[in-house]
Coordinates of C-alpha atoms (C1' of nucleotides) in Angstrom, one line a residue:
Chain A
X119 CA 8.4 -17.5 15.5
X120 CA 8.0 -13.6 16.8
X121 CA 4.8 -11.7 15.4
X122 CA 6.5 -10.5 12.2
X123 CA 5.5 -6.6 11.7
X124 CA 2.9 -5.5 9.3
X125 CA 5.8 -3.4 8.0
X126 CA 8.4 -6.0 6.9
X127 CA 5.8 -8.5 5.5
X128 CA 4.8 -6.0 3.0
X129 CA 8.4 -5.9 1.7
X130 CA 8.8 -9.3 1.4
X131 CA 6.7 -9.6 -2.0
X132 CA 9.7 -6.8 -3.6
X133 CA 12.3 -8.2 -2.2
X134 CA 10.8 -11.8 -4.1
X135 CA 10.3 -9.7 -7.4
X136 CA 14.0 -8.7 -7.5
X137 CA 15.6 -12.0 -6.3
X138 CA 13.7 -13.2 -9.5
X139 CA 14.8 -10.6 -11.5
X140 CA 18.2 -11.2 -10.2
X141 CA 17.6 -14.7 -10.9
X142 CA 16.8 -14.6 -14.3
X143 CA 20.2 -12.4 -14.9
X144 CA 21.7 -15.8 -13.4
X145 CA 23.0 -14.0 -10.9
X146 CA 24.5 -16.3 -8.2
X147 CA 25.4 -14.6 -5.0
X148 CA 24.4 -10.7 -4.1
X149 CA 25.3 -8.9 -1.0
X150 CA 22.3 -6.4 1.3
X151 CA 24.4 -3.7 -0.1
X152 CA 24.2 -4.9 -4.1
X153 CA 20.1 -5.4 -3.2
X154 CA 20.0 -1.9 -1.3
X155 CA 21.7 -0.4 -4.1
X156 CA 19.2 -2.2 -6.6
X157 CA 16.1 -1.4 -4.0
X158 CA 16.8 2.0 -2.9
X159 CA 16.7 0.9 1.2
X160 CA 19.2 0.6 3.1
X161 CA 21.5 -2.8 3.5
X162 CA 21.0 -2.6 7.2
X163 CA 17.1 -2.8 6.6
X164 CA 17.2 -5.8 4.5
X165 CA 19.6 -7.7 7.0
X166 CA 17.4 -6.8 9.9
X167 CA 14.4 -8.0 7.8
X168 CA 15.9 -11.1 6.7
X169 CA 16.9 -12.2 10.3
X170 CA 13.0 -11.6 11.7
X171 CA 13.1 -15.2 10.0
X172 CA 16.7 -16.2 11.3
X173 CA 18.8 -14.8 8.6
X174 CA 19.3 -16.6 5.1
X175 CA 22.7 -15.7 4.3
X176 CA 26.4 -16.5 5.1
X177 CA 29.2 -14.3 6.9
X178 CA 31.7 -12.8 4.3
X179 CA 30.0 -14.6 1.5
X180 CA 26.5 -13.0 1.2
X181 CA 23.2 -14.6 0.1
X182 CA 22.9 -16.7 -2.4
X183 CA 20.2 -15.8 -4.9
X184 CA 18.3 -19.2 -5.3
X185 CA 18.4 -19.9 -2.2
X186 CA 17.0 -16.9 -0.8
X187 CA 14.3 -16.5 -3.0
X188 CA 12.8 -20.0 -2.4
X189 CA 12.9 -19.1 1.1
X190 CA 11.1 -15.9 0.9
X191 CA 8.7 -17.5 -1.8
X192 CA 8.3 -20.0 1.3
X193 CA 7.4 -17.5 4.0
X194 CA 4.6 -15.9 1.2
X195 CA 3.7 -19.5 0.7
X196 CA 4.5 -19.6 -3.0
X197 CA 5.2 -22.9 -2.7
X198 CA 2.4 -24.1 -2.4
X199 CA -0.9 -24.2 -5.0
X200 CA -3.8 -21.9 -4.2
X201 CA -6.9 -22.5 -6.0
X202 CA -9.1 -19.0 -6.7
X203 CA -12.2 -18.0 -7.8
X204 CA -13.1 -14.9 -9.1
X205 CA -16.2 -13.2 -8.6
X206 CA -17.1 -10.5 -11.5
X207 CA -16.1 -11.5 -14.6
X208 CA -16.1 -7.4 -16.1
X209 CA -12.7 -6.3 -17.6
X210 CA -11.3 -6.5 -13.8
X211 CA -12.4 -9.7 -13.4
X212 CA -11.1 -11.0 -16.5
X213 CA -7.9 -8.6 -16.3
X214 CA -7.4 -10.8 -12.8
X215 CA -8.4 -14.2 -14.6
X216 CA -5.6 -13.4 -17.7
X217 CA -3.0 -12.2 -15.5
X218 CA -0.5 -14.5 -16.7
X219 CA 2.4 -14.2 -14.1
X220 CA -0.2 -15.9 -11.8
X221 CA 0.1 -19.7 -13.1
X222 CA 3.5 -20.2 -12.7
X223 CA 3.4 -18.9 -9.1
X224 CA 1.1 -21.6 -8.0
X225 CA -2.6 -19.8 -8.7
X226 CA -4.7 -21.4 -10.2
X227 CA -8.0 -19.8 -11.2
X228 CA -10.9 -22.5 -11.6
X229 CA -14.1 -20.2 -12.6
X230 CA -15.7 -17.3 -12.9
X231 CA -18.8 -16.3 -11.8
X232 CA -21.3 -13.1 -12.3
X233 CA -24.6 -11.6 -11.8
X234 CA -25.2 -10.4 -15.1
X235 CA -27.3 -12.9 -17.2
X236 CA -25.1 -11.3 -20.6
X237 CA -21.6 -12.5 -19.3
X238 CA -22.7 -15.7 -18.1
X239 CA -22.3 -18.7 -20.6
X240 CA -19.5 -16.3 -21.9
X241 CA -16.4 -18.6 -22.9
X242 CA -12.8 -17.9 -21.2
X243 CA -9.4 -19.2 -20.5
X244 CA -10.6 -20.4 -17.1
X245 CA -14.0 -21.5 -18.5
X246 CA -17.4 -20.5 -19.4
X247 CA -18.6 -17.9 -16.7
X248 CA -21.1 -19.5 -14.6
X249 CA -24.1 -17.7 -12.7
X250 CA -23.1 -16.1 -9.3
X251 CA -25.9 -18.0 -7.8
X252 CA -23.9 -21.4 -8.3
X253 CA -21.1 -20.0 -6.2
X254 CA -22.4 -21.1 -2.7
X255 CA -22.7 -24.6 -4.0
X256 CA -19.4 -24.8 -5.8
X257 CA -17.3 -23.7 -2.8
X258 CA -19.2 -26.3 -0.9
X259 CA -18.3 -29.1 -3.3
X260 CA -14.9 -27.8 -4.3
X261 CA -11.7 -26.7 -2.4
X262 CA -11.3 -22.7 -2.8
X263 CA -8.5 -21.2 -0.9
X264 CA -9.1 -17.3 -2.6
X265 CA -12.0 -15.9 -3.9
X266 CA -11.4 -12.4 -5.9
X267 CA -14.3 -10.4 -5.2
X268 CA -14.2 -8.0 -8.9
X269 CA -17.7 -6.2 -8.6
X270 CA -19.0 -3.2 -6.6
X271 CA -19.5 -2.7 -3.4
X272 CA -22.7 -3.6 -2.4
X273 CA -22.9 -7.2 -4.5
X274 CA -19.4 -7.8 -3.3
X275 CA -20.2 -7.3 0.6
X276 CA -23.1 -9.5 0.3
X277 CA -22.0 -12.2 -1.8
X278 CA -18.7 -12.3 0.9
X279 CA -21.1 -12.3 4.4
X280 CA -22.8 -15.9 2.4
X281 CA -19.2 -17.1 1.4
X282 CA -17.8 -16.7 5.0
X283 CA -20.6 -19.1 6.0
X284 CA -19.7 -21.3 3.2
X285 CA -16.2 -21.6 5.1
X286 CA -14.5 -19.4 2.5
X287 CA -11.3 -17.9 4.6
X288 CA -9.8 -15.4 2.3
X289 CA -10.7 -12.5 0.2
X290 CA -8.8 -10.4 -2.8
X291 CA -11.0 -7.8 -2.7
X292 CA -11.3 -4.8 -5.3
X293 CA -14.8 -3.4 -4.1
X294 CA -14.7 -0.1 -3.2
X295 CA -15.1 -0.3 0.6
X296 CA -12.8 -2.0 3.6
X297 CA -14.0 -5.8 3.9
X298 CA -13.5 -7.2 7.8
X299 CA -14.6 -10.3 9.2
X300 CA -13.8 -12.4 12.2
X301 CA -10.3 -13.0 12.9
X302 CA -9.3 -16.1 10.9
X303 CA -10.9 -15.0 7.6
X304 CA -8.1 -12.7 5.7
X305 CA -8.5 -9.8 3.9
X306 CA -7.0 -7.7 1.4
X307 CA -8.4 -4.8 0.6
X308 CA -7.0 -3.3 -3.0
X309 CA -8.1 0.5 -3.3
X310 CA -7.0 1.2 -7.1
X311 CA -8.3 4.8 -6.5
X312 CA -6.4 5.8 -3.4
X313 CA -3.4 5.5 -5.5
X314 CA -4.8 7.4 -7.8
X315 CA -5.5 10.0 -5.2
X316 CA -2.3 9.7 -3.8
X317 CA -0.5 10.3 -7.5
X318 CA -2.8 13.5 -7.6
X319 CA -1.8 14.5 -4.4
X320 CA 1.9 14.1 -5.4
X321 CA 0.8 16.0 -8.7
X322 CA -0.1 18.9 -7.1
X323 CA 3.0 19.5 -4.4
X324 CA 4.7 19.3 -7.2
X325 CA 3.8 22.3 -8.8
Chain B
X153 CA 3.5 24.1 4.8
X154 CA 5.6 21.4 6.4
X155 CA 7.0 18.2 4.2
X156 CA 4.1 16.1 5.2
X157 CA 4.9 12.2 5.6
X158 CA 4.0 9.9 3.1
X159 CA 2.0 7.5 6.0
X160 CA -0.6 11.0 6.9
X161 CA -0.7 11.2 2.9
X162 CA -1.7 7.9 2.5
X163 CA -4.7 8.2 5.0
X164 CA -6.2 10.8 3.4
X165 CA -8.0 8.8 0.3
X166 CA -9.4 6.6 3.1
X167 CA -10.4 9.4 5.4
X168 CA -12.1 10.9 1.8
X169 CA -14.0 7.8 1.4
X170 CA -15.4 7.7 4.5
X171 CA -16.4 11.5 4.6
X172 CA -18.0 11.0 1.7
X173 CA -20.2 7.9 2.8
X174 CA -21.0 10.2 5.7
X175 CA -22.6 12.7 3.5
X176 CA -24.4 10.2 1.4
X177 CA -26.0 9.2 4.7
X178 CA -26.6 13.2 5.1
X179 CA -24.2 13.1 8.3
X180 CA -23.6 16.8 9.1
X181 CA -21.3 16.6 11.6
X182 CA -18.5 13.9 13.1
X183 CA -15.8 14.1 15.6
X184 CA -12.9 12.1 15.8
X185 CA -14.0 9.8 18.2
X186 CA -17.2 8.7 16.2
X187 CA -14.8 8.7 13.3
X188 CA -12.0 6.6 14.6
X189 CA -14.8 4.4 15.9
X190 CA -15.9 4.1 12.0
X191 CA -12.6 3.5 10.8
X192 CA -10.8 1.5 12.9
X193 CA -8.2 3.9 13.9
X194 CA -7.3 5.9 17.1
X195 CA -9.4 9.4 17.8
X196 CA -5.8 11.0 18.0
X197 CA -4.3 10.0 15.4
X198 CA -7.2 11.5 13.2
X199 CA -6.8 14.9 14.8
X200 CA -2.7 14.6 14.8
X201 CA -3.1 14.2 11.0
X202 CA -5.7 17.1 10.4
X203 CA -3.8 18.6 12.1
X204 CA -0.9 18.8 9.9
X205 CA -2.5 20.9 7.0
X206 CA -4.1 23.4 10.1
X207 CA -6.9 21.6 11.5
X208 CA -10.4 21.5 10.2
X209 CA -12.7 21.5 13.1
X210 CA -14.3 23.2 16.1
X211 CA -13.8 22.9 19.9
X212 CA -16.8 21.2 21.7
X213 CA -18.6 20.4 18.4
X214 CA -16.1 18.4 15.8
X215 CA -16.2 18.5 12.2
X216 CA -18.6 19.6 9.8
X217 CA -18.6 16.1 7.2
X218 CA -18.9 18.1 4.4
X219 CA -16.4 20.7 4.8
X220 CA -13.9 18.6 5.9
X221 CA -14.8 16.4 2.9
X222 CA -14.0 19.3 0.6
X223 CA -11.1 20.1 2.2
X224 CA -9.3 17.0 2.1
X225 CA -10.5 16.7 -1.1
X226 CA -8.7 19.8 -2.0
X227 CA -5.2 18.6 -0.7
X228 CA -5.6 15.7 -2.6
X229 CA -6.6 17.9 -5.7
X230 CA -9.6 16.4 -6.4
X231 CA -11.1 19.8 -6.6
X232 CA -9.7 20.1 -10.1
X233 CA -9.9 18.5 -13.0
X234 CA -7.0 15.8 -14.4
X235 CA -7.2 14.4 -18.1
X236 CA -5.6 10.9 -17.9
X237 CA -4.7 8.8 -21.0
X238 CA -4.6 4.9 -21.2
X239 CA -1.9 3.0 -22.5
X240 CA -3.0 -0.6 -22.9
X241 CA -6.5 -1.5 -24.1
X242 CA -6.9 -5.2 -22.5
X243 CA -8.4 -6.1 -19.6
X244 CA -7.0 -4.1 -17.5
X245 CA -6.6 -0.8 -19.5
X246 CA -10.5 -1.1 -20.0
X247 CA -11.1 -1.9 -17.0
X248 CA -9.5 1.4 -15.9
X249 CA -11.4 3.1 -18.2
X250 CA -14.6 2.1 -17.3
X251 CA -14.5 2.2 -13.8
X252 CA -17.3 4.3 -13.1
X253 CA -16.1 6.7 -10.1
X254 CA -13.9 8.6 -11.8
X255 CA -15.8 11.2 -14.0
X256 CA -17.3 12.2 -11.3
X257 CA -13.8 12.8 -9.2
X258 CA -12.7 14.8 -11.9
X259 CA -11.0 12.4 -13.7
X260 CA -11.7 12.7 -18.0
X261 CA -10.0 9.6 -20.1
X262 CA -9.1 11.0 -22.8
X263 CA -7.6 8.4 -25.2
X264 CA -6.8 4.8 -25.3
X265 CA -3.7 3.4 -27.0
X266 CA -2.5 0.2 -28.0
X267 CA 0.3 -1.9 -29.5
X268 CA -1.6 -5.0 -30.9
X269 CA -3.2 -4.1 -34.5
X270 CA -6.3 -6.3 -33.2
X271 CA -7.1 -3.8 -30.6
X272 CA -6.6 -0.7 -32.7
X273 CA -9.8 0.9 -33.8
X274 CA -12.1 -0.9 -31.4
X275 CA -14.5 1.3 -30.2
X276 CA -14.7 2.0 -27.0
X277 CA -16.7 4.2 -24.5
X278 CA -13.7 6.6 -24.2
X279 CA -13.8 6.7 -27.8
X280 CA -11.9 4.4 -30.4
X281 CA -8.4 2.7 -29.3
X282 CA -4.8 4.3 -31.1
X283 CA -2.2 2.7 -32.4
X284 CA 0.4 3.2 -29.3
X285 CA 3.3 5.1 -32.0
X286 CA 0.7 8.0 -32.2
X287 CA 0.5 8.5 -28.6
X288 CA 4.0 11.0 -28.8
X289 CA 2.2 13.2 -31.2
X290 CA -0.9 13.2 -29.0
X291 CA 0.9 14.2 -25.8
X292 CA 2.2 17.1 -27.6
X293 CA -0.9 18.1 -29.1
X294 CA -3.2 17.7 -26.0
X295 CA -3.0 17.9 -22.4
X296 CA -2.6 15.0 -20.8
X297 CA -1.9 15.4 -16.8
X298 CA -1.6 11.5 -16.0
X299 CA -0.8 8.7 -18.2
X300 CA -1.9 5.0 -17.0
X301 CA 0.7 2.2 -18.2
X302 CA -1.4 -1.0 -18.4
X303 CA 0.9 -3.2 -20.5
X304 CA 4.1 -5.4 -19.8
X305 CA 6.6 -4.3 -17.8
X306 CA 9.4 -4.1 -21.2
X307 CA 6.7 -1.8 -23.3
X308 CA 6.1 0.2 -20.6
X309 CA 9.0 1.5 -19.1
X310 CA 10.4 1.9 -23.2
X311 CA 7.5 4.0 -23.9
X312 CA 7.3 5.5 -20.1
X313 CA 11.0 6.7 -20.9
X314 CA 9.8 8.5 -24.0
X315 CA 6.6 10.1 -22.7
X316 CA 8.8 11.6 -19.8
X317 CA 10.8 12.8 -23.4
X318 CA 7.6 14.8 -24.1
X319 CA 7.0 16.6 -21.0
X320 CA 4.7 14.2 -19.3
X321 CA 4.8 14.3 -15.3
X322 CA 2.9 11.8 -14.0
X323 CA 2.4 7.4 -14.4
X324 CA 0.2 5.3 -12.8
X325 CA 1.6 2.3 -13.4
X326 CA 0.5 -1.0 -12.9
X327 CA 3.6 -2.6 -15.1
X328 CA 5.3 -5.2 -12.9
X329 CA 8.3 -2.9 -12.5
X330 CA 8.9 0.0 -10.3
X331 CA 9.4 3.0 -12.6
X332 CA 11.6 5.8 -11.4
X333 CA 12.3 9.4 -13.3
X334 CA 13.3 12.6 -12.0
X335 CA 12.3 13.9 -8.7
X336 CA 10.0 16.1 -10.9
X337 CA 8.1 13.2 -12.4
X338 CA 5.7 11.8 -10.1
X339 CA 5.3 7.7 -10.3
X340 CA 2.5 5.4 -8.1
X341 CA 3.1 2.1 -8.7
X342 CA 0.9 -0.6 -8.0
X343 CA 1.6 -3.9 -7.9
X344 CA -1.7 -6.1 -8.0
X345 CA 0.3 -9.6 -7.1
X346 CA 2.2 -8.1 -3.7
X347 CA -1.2 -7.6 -2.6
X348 CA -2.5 -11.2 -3.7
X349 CA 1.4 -12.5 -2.0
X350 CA 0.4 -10.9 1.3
X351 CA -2.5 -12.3 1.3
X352 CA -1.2 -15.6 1.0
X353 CA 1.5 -14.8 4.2
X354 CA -1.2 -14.3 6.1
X355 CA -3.5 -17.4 4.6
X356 CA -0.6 -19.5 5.8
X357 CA 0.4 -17.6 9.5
X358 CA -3.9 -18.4 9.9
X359 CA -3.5 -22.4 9.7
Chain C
dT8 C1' 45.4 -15.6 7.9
dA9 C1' 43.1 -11.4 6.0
dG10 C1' 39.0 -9.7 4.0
dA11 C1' 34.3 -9.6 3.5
dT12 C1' 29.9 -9.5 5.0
dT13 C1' 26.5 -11.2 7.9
dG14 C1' 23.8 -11.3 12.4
dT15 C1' 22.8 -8.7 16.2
dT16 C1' 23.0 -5.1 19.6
dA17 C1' 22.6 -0.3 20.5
dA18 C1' 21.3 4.4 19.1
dT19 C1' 18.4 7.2 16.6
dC20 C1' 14.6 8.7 14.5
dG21 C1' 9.8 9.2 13.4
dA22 C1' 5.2 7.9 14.1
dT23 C1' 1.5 6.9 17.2
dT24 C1' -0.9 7.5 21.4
dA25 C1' -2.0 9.8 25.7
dA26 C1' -3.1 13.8 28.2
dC27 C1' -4.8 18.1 28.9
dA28 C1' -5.3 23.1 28.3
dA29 C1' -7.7 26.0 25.1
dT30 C1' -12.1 27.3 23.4
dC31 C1' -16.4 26.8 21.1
Chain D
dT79 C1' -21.9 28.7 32.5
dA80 C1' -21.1 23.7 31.9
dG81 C1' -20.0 20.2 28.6
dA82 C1' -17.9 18.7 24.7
dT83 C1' -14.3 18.2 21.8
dT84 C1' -10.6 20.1 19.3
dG85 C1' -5.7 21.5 18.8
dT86 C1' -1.3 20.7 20.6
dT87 C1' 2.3 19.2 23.7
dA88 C1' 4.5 15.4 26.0
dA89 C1' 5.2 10.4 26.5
dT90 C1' 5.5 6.1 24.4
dC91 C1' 6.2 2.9 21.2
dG92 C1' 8.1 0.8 17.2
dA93 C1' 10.7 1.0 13.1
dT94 C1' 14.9 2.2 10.9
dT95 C1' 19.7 3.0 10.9
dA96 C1' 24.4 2.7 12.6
dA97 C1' 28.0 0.2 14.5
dC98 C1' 30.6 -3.7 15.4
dA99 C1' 31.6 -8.3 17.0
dA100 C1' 31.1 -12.9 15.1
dT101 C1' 32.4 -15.9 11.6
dC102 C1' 32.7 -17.7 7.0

DNA sequence: TAGATTGTTAATCGATTAACAATC
DNA sequence: TAGATTGTTAATCGATTAACAATC
């Protein structure tokens, strides 16, 4: 398979979200021009999209709903289980940790951990918080495909250097500042305030 | 001022970041090569998009860190002030609210509100949480520049629709749903799990 | 078969990069 | 003045859109 553009894999999580929508309308078949209509892109964008992975759909008929979005949950490897851990267990930690569309996707969160001596013992969903100390160990003993990295920046950039040794290979990270590490540990970087900034920006040309 | 394009608008919260670690490390000036160096992006590009609001530097001696700092903070209007209420106390909403950054970008919270009676009248350190029907009267009462949704996706757009009723002009939402009003209304919407499903893409491209 | 709609090629558009003249 | 580095034009690259032949 081609090197698939930064561009189109960032569509395909929307494109998943309203298949499932669709989905849950029981909708059976839907043309690229019922989604573009539906998305607000054009039809010839999602055909060209779709065919980067050979094209899920049939000549005159159209996709079929199911279908398509078990194959795009495929390519975002939805089908498979990922075990995470998150790291901070403050509201965003625990925001993260109750998110509740996350279970039936396949996540499964298996502990908390945090530095401050007040939050751990603390009881959750998930389990009782456990001291960010234990981390290294637990990652060595258990599998962890995602760790969450909820705390700021500095603790968060430390505490990821020690878990790349431990063999971690990917990061959700909310800390304030652009995580990077060699090339086959993955990264993404979630800046809750430049879309604040952005909605400001927005704000202002609008006046 | 030329319709600047969403991709240059989008750099500038990251460009702001940066700046601003500059001048914590009393940087005085930068040019766009050390700064494309920093950020992982080419030297032109950072001038092509300075460029688009005039250009904020000097021939043969680059950028002064904190001018240029203050400047893109004034496109993005961080220069002044934006009272933001909070719809949904959880994890999340609180989360929001306590993230620490904010006050001193110029961002007040001014209220928190809430649908579930077990939340209502919690203290908080944005003061206590309102029950979510008073929220209308509030809006009218007080000025309230940005509202954050932090609840389900079926509460929120319901009481997004009504807010946009009373004159409000501006969502961040982070309701699994992409809200859209009139072109006059501005909406960022952030979905948390397309970040975590892109992440997982490239988890599985990296085996 | 006729109609519908994809898959795919070609054309267009916009964004990024390169190059260099202007100028501090 | 000489060196450095921007501002800006031109070239390139990639992404999006349009068009249409293939085919269900």
């Amino acid at each position: 398979m081609n090197k698939i553009s930064e561009a189109v894999i960032s569509r395909l999580p929307r494109y998943h979200r309203y298949l499932g929508e669709l989905l849950s309308q029981n909708v059976e078949r839907v043309s690229s021009e019922e989604l573009s209509r539906l998305m607000n892109v054009t039809a010839s964008q999602i055909r060209q999209d779709f065919n980067n992975f050979g094209g899920f759909g049939q000549q005159g008929y159209g996709y079929n709903v199911q279908f398509l979005y078990d194959e795009i949950g495929k390519l975002l490897g939805l089908d498979k289980p990922h075990k995470m851990v998150i790291v901070g267990a403050g509201n965003l930690g625990r925001a993260i940790a109750n998110y509740g569309n996350f279970k039936n996707r396949g996540f499964e969160i298996t502990a908390l951990f945090d530095e401050n001596p007040a939050l751990v013992g603390m009881k959750t969903a998930q389990g009782v918080v456990m001291d960010i100390e234990s981390i290294f160990d637990y990652v060595k003993e258990n599998q962890v495909d995602i760790v969450a990295l909820c705390l700021p920046k500095e603790p968060a950039t430390e505490i990821a250097e020690k878990l790349v040794e431990c063999g971690i290979k990917a990061f959700w990270n909310f800390a304030h500042t652009d995580l990077k590490f060699a090339d086959d540990v993955q990264v993404e970087n979630v800046h809750l305030s430049e879309s604040l900034m952005k909605l400001c920006y927005k704000i202002k040309e609008n006046k």
